[in-house]
Coordinates of C-alpha atoms and ligand atoms in Angstrom, one line a residue:
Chain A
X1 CA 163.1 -4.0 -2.7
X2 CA 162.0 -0.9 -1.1
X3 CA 164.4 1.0 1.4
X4 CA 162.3 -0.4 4.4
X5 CA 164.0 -4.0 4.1
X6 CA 167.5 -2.9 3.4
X7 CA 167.2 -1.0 6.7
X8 CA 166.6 -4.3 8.1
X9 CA 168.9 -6.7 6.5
X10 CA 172.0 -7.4 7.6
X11 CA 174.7 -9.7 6.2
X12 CA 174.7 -13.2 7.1
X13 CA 178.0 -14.7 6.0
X14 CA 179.2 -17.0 8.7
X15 CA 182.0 -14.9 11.1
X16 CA 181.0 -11.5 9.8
X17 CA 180.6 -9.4 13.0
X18 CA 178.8 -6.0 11.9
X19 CA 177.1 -6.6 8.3
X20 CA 175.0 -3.5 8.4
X21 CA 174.3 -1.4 6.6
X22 CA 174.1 -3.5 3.2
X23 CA 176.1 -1.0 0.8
X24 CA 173.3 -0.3 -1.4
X25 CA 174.5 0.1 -5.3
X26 CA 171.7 1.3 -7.3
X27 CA 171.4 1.6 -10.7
X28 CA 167.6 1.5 -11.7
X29 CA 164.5 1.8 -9.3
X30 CA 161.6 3.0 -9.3
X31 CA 159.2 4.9 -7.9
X32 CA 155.4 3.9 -6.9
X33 CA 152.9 6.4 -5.2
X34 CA 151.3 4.7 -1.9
X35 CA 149.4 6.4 0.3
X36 CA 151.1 7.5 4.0
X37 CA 150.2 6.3 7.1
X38 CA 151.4 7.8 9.8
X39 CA 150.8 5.3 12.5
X40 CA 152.9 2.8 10.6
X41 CA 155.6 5.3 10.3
X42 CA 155.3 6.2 14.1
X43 CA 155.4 2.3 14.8
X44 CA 158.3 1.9 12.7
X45 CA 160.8 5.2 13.3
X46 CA 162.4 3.5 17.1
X47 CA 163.5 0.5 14.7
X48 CA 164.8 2.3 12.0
X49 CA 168.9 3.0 11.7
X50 CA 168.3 6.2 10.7
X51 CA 171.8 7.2 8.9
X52 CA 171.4 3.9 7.0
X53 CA 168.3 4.7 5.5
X54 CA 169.6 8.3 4.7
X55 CA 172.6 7.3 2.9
X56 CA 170.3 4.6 0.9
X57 CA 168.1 7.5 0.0
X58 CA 171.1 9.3 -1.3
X59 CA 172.2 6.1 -3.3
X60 CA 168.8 6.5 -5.1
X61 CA 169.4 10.4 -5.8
X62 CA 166.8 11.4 -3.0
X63 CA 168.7 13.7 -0.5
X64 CA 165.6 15.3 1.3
X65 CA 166.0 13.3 4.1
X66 CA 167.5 15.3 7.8
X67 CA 171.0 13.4 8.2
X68 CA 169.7 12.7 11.3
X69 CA 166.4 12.6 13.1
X70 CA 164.8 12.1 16.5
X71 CA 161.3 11.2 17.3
X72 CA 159.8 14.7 18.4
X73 CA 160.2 15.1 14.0
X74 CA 157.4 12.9 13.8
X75 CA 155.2 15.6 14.4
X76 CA 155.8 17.2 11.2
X77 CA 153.9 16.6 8.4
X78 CA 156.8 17.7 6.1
X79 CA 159.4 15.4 7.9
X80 CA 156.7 12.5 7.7
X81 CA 156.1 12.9 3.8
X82 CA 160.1 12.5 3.1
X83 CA 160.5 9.9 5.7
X84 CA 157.7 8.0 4.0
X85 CA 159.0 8.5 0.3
X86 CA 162.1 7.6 1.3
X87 CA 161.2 4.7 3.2
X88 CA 158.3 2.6 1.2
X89 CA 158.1 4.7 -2.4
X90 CA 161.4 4.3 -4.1
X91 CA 162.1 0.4 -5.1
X92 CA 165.2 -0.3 -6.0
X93 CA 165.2 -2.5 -9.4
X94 CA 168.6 -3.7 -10.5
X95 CA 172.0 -3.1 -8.6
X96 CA 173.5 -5.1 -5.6
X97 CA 173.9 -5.1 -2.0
X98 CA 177.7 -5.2 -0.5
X99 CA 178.3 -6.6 2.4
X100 CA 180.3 -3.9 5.0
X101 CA 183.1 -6.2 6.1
X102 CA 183.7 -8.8 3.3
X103 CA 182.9 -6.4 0.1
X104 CA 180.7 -9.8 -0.8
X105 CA 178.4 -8.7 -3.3
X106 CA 174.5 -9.4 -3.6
X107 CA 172.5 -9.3 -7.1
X108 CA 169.6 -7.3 -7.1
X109 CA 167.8 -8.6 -10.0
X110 CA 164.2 -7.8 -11.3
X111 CA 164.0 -5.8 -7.3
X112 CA 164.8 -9.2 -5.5
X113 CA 167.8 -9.3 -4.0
X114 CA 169.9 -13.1 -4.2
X115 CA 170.8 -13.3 -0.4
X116 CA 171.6 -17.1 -1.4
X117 CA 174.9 -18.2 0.4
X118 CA 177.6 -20.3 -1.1
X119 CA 178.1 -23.5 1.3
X120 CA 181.6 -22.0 2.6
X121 CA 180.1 -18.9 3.9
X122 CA 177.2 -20.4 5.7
Chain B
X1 CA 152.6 -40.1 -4.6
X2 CA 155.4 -39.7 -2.2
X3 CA 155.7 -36.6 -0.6
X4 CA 157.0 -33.8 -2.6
X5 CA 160.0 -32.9 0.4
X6 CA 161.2 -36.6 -0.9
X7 CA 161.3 -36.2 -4.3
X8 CA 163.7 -33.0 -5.2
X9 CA 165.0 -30.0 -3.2
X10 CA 162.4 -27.2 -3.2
X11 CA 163.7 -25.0 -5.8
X12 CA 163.8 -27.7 -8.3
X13 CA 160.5 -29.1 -7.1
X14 CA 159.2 -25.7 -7.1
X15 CA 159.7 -25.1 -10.9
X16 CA 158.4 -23.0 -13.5
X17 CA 154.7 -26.0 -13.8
X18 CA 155.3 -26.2 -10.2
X19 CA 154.6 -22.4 -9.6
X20 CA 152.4 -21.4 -12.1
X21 CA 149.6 -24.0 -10.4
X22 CA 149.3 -21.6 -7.7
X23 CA 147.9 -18.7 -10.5
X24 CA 145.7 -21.3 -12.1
X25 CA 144.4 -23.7 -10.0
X26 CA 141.6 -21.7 -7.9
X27 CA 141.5 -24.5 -5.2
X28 CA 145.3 -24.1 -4.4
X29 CA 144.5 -20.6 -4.2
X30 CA 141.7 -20.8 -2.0
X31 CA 143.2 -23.0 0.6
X32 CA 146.7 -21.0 0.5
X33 CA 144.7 -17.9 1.4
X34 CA 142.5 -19.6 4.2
X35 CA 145.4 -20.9 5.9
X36 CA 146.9 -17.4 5.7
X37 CA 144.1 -16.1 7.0
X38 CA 144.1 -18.6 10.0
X39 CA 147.9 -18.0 10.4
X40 CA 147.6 -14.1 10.5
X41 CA 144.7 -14.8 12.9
X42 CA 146.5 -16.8 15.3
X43 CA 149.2 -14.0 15.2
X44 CA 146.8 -12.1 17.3
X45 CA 148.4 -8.7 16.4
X46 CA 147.3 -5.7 18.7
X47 CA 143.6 -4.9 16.8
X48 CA 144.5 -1.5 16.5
X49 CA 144.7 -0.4 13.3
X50 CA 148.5 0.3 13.1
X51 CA 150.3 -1.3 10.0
X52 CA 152.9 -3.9 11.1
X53 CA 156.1 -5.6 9.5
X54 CA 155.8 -8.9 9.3
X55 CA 157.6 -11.8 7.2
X56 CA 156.3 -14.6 5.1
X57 CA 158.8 -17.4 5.0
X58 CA 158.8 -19.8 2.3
X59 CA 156.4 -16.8 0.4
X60 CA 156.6 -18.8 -2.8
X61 CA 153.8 -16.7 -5.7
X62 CA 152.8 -14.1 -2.9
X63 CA 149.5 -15.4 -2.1
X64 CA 149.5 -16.0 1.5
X65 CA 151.5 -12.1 1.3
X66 CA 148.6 -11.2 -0.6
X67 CA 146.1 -11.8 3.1
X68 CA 148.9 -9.6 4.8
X69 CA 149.2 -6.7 2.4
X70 CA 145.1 -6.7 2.4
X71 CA 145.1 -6.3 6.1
X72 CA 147.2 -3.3 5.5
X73 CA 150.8 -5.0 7.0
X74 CA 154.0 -4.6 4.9
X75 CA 155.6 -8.0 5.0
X76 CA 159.1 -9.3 3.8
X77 CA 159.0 -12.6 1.8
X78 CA 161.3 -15.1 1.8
X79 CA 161.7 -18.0 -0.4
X80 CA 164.5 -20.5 -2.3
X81 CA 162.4 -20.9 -5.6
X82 CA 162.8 -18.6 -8.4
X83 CA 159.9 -19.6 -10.5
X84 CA 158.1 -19.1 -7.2
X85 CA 159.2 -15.5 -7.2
X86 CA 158.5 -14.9 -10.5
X87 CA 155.0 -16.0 -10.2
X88 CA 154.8 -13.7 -7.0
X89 CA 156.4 -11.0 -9.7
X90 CA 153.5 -11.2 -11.7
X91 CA 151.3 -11.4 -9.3
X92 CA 152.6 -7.6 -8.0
X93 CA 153.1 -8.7 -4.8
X94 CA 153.2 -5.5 -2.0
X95 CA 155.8 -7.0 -0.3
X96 CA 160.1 -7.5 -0.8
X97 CA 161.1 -10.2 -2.0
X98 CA 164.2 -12.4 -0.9
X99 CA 165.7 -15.2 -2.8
X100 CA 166.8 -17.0 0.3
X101 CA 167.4 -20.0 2.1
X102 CA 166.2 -19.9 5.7
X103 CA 168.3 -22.8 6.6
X104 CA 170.8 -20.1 6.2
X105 CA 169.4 -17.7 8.6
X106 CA 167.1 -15.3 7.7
X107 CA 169.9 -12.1 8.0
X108 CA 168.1 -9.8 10.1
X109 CA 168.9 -6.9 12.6
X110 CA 167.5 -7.9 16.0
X111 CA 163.9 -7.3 17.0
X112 CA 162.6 -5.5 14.2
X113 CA 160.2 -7.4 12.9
X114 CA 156.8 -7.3 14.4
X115 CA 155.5 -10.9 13.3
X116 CA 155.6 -13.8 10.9
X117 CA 154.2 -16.2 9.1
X118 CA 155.2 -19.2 6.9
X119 CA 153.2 -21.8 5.0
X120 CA 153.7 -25.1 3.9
X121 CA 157.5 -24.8 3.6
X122 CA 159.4 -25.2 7.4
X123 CA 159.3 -28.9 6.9
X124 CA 161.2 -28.8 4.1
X125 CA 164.1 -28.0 6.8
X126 CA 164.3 -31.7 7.7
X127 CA 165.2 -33.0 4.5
X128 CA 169.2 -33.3 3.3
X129 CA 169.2 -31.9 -0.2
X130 CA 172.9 -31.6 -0.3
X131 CA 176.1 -33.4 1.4
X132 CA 176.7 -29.9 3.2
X133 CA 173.0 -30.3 4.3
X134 CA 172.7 -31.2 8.2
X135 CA 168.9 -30.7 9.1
X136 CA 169.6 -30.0 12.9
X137 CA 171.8 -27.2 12.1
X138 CA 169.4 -26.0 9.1
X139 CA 166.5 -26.1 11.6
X140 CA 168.8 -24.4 14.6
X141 CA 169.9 -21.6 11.7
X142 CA 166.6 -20.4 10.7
X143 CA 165.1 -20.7 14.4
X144 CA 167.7 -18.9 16.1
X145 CA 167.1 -16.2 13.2
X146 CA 163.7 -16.1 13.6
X147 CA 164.0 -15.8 17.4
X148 CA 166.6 -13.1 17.2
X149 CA 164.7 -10.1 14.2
X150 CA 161.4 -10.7 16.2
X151 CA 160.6 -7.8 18.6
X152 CA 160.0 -8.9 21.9
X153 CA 156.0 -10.5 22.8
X154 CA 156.2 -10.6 19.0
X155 CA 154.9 -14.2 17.4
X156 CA 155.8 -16.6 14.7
X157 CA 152.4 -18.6 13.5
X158 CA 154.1 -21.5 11.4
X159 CA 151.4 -24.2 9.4
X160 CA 153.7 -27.1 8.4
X161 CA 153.1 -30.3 7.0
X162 CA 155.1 -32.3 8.9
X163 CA 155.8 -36.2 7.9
X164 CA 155.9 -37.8 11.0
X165 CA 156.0 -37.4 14.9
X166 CA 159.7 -37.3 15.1
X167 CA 159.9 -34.3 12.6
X168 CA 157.6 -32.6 14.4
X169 CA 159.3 -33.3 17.5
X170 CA 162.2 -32.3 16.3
X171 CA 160.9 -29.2 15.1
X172 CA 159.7 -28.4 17.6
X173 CA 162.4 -28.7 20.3
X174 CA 164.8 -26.3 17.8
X175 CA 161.3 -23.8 18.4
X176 CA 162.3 -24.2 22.4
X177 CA 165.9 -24.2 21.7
X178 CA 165.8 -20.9 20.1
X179 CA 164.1 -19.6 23.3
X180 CA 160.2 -19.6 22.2
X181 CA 157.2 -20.2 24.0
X182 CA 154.0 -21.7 22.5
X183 CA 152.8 -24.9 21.0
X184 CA 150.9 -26.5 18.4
X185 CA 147.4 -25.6 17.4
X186 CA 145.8 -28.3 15.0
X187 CA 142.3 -27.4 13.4
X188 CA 140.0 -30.1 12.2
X189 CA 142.2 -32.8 14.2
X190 CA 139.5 -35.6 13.4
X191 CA 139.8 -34.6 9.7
X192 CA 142.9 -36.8 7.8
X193 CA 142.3 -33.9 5.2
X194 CA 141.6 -31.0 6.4
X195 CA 143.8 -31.1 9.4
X196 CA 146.4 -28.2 9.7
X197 CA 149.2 -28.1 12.2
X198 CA 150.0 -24.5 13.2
X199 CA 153.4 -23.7 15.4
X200 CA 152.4 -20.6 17.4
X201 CA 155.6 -19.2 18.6
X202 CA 156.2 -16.4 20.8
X203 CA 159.3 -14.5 21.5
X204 CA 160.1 -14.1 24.9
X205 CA 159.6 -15.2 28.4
X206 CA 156.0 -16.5 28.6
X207 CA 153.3 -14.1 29.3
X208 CA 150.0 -13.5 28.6
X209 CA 150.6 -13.1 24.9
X210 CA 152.0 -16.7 24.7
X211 CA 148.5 -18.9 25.9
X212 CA 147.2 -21.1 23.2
X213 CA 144.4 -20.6 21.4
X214 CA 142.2 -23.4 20.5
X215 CA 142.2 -25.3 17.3
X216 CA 139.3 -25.0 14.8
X217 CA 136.6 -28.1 15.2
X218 CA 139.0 -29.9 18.7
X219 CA 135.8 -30.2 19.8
X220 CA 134.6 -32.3 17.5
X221 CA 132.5 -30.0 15.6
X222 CA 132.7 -31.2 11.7
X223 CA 134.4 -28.9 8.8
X224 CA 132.8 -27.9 5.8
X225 CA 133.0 -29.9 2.6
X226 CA 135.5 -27.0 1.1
X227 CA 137.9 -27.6 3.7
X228 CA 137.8 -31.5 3.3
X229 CA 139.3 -30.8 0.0
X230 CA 142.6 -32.2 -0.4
X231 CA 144.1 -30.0 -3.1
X232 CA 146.3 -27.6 -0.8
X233 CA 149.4 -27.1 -2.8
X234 CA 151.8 -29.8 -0.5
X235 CA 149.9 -32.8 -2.0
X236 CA 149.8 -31.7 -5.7
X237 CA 151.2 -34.1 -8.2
X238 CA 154.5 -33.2 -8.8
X239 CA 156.6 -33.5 -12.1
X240 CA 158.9 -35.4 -10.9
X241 CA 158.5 -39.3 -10.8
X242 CA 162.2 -39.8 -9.9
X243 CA 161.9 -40.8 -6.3
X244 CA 164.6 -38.6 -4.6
X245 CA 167.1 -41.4 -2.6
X246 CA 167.1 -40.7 0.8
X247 CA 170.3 -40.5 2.8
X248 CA 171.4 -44.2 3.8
X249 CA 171.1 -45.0 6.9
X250 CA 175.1 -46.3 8.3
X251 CA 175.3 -49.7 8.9
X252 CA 177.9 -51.5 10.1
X253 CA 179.5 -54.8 9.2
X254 CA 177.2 -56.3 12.0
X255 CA 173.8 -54.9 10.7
X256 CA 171.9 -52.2 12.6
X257 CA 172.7 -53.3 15.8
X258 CA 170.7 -54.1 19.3
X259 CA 170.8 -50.1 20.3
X260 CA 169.6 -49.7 17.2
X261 CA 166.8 -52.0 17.1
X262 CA 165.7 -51.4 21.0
X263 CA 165.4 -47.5 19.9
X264 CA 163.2 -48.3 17.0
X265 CA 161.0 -50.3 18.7
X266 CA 160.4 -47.7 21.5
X267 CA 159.7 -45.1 19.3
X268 CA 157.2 -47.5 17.7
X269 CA 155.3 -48.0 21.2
X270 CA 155.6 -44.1 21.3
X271 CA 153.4 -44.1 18.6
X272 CA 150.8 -46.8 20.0
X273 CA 152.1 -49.9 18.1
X274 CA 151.9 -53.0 20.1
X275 CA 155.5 -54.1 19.7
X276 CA 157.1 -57.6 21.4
X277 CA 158.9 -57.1 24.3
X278 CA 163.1 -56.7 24.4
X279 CA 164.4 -59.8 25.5
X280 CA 167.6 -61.3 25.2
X281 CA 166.9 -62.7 21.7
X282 CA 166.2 -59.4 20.4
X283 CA 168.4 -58.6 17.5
X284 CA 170.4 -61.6 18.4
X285 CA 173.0 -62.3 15.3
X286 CA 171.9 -65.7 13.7
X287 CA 174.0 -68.4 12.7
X288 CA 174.6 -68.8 9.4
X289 CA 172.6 -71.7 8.2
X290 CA 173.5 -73.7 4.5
Ligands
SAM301 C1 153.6 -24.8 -0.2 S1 154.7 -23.5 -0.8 C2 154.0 -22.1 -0.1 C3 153.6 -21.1 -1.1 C4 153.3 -19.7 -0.5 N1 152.8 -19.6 0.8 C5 152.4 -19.0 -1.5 O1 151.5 -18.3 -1.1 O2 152.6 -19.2 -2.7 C6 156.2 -23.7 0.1 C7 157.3 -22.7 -0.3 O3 158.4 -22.9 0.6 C8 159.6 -22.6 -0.2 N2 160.7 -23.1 0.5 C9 161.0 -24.4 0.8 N3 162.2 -24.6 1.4 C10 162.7 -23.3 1.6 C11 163.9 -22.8 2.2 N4 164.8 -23.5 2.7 N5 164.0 -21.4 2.2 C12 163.1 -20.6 1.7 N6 161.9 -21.1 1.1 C13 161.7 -22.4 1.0 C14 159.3 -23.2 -1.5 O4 160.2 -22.7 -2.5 C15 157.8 -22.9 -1.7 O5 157.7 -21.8 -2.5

């Protein structure tokens, strides 16, 4: 799971009212070289929760990212190359994502998180 | 061979023999990638060039993610099967992967998503794999999901496989429920084979994004052999000969009853059966004869 989804998902247990940001607990990811694209990257900043992805980055060791960051930054190349590495380079492998409100814990096993819900929380 | 919704939920249907057909038998593959292809098509993304995120639901081994990563899109995959995702593990899918249930909601912040597929899997919504199963609310889960994480203009292309006109009915009016626009396309419609129903979905009050495009061969024109073929990954032979009971119908100590029987019979001149008319005899009790 790259840091792109986790700034997406949210937690679905039934009668949780804010379930983002996922608590992201890492303990082994990787990283894989892709090439940048800035379009996407333009496309994709006004949906991004930008102190989410930030304090994921820091859960993966990667503190380059601006703790916060508005779109006139996407004119620098610098700011592009972090917000890219950060946001599609670093998978994370094995760890779990915690739900903000309930502290309900999700496996991340072999980089694919078990969203699965047990039938009382649905 | 029944239908393999009928026989076992899909992550037990979808085992490890299950899964692994879709690395090793090059038909499933082709097919799975043309109706990906068809499905991305009918998504009719903005051709410019810009990289989109987009979901496949019901992802299973990656292949239909493998069209959307070659078009450059980064996508989000869904799917209740491990084995699936295993084989999609091996396969180095580009996308994330989500061991999920989308009867469950797909757990999403609202309108980020800028599109999204699924293939072969949202009928498996109407079937009641456990006691805590209710279709309806399974289907009105997973659209109201979908309806919610999509930006706005943004479309869900969904081929399904559905049993019966009441499913897809039923399908669909969860679609409309959720607040979609759009309809069905069908390609190859004269084809028993090669016919594909695709739900084209968009979010949003309907503009001119949400007119529908025509199905492949509606008018008539004829489909190649290839796409005659029957092989498509829904209709392979699954492991299981157990037929899977379906849920009993009730029935009360007085049988089915007259409702009962007057509501089956008009859904069977729905469909173009010539049925006898009601009358007063219809579903009369008998007596009991020795
Ligand atoms: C015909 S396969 C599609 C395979 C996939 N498109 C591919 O390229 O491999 C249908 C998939 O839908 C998945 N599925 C069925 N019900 C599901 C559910 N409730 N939630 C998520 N996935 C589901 C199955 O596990 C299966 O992998």
């Amino acid at each position: 799971m790259r840091l792109l989804t986790h700034n997406m998902l949210s937690c679905n247990i039934k009668g949780v009212a804010n379930g983002f940001p996922l608590r992201l607990e890492a303990e082994k990811w990787v990283e894989k070289e892709v090439e940048l694209n800035a379009d996407f990257l333009r496309h994709i900043f006004p949906k991004i929760e930008w102190k989410a992805l930030a304090g994921a980055a820091r859960a993966v060791g990667y503190c380059e990212l601006p703790e916060e960051a508005d779109a006139a930054m996407l004119d620098s190349e610098d700011f592009l190359r972090r917000f890219h590495h950060a946001l599609l380079e670093i998978h994370v492998e094995e760890g779990a994502l915690v739900c903000p409100e309930t502290g309900r814990g999700f496996p991340i096993t072999k980089g694919i998180p078990n969203m699965l819900l047990h039938e009382d929380e649905v | 061979m029944p239908r393999p919704e009928v026989q076992a939920p899909p992550e037990i249907f979808y085992n490890e023999t299950e899964a692994r057909k879709y690395t090793t038998s090059s038909r499933i593959i082709e097919i799975q990638a043309k109706i990906s292809e068809r499905a991305l098509e009918l998504l009719a993304l903005p051709n410019d060039g810009v990289p989109r995120l987009l979901l496949d639901i019901g992802c299973g081994s990656g292949l239909s993610g493998e069209t959307l990563s070659e078009n450059g899109h980064h996508w989000i995959g869904y799917d209740i099967s491990e084995s699936m995702l295993n084989v999609a593990l091996e396969r180095e899918a580009e996308g994330d992967l989500l061991l999920a249930d989308m009867g469950q909601g797909l757990g999403l912040r609202p309108g980020v998503v800028d599109g999204a597929i699924s293939i072969s899997a949202v009928q498996w919504l109407c079937y009641a794999d456990k006691s805590s199963h209710e279709p309806r609310m399974r289907l009105k889960a997973f659209f109201g999901s979908l309806y919610r994480c999509l930006a706005r203009g943004a479309r869900a292309v969904l081929q399904l496989y559905a049993e019966n006109m009441d499913q897809s009915e039923m399908i669909m009016m969860y679609a409309m429920r959720a607040g979609f626009a759009g309809g069905i396309v069908v390609d190859w419609p004269h084809s028993s084979k090669a016919r594909k129903a695709y739900l084209v979905l968009t979010c949003g009050p309907p503009s001119v994004q949400s007119y529908l495009p025509k199905g492949k061969g509606e008018d008539g024109a004829m489909c190649s052999e290839d796409e005659e073929s029957d092989d498509d990954g829904n209709q392979t032979v699954g492991i299981y000969d157990r037929t899977r009971p379906r849920k009993k119908a009730k029935i009360n100590k007085n049988g089915k009853g007259k409702e009962w029987v007057f509501k089956k019979k008009e859904q069977m001149r729905k469909k173009g059966y010539s049925v006898p008319p009601d009358t007063k005899y219809t579903a009369r009790k008998r007596k009991a004869h020795f």
